[in-house]
JSON list of C-alpha atoms in Angstrom, two decimals:
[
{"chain": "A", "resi": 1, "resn": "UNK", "atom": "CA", "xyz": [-11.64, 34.10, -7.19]},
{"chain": "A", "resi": 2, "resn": "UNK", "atom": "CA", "xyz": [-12.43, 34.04, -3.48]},
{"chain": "A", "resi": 3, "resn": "UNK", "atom": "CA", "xyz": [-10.79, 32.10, -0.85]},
{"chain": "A", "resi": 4, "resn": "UNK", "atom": "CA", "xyz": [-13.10, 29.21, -0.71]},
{"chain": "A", "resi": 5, "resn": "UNK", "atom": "CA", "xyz": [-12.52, 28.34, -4.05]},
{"chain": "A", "resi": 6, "resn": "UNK", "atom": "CA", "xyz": [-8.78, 28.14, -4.11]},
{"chain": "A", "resi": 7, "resn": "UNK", "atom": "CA", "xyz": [-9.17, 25.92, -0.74]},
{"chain": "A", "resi": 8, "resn": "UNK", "atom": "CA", "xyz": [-11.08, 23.47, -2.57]},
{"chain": "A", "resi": 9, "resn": "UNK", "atom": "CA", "xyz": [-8.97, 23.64, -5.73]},
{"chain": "A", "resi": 10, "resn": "UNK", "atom": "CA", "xyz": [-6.02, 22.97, -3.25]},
{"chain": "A", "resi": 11, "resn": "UNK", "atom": "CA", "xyz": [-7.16, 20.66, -1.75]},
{"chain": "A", "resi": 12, "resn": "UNK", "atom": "CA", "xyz": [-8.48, 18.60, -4.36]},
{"chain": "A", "resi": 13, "resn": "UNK", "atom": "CA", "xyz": [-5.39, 19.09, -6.25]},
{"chain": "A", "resi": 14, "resn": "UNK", "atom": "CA", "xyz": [-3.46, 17.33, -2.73]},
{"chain": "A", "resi": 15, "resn": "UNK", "atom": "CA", "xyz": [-6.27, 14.63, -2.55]},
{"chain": "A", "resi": 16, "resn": "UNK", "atom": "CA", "xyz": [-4.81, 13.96, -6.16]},
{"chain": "A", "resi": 17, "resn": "UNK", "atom": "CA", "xyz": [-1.48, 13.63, -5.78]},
{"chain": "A", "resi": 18, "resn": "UNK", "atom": "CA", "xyz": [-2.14, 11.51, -2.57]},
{"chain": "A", "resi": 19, "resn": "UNK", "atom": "CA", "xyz": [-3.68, 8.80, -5.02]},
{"chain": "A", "resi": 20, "resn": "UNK", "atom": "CA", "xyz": [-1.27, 9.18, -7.84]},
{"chain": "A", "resi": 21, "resn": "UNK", "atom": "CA", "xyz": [1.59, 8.24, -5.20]},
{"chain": "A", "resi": 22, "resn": "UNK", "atom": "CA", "xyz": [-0.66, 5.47, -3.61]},
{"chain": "A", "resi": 23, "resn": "UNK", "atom": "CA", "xyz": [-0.79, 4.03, -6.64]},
{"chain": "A", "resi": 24, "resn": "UNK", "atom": "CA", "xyz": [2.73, 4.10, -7.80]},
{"chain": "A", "resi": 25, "resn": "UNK", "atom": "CA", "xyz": [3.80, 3.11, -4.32]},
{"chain": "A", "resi": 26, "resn": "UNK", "atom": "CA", "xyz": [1.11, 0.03, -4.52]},
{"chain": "A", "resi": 27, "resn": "UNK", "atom": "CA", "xyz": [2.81, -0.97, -7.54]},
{"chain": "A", "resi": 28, "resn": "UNK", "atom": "CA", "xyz": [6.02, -0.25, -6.72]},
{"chain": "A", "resi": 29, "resn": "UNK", "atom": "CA", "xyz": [5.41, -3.01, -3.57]},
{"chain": "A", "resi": 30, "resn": "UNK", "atom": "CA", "xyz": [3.51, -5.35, -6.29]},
{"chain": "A", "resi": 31, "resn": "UNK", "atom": "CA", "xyz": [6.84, -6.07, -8.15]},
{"chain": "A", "resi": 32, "resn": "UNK", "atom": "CA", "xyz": [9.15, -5.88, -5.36]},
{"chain": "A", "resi": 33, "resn": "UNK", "atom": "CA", "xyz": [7.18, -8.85, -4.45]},
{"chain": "A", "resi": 34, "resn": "UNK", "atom": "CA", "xyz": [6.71, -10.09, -7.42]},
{"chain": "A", "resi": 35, "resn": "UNK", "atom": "CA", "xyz": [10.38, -10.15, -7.70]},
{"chain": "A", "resi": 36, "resn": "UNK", "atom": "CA", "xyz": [11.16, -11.42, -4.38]},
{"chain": "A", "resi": 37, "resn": "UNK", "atom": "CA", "xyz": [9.09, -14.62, -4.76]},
{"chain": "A", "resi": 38, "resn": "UNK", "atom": "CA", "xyz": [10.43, -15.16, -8.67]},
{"chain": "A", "resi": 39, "resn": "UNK", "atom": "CA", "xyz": [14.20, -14.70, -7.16]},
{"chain": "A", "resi": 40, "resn": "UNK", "atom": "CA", "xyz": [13.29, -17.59, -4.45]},
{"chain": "A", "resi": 41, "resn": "UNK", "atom": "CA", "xyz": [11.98, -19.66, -6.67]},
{"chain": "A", "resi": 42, "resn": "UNK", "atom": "CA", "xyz": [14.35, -19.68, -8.74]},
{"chain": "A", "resi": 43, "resn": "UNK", "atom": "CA", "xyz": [12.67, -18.13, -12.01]}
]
């Protein structure tokens, strides 16, 4: 395997994880929300 490919493996494997924990963390904010505007009105 030469360098290159390892970079790009890397760095693909990073760009990954960067959307898996966009995701969870734009969900994660979706119900907090969610939740926030059920508890005021009273749900």
């Amino acid at each position: 395997m030469n360098l290159y490919l390892i970079y790009y493996l890397a760095i693909s494997f990073n760009f990954q994880v960067y959307i898996i924990y966009f995701y969870f963390c734009s969900v994660i904010t979706t119900l907090r929300s969610a939740f926030c505007v059920a508890k005021y009105l009273g749900v």
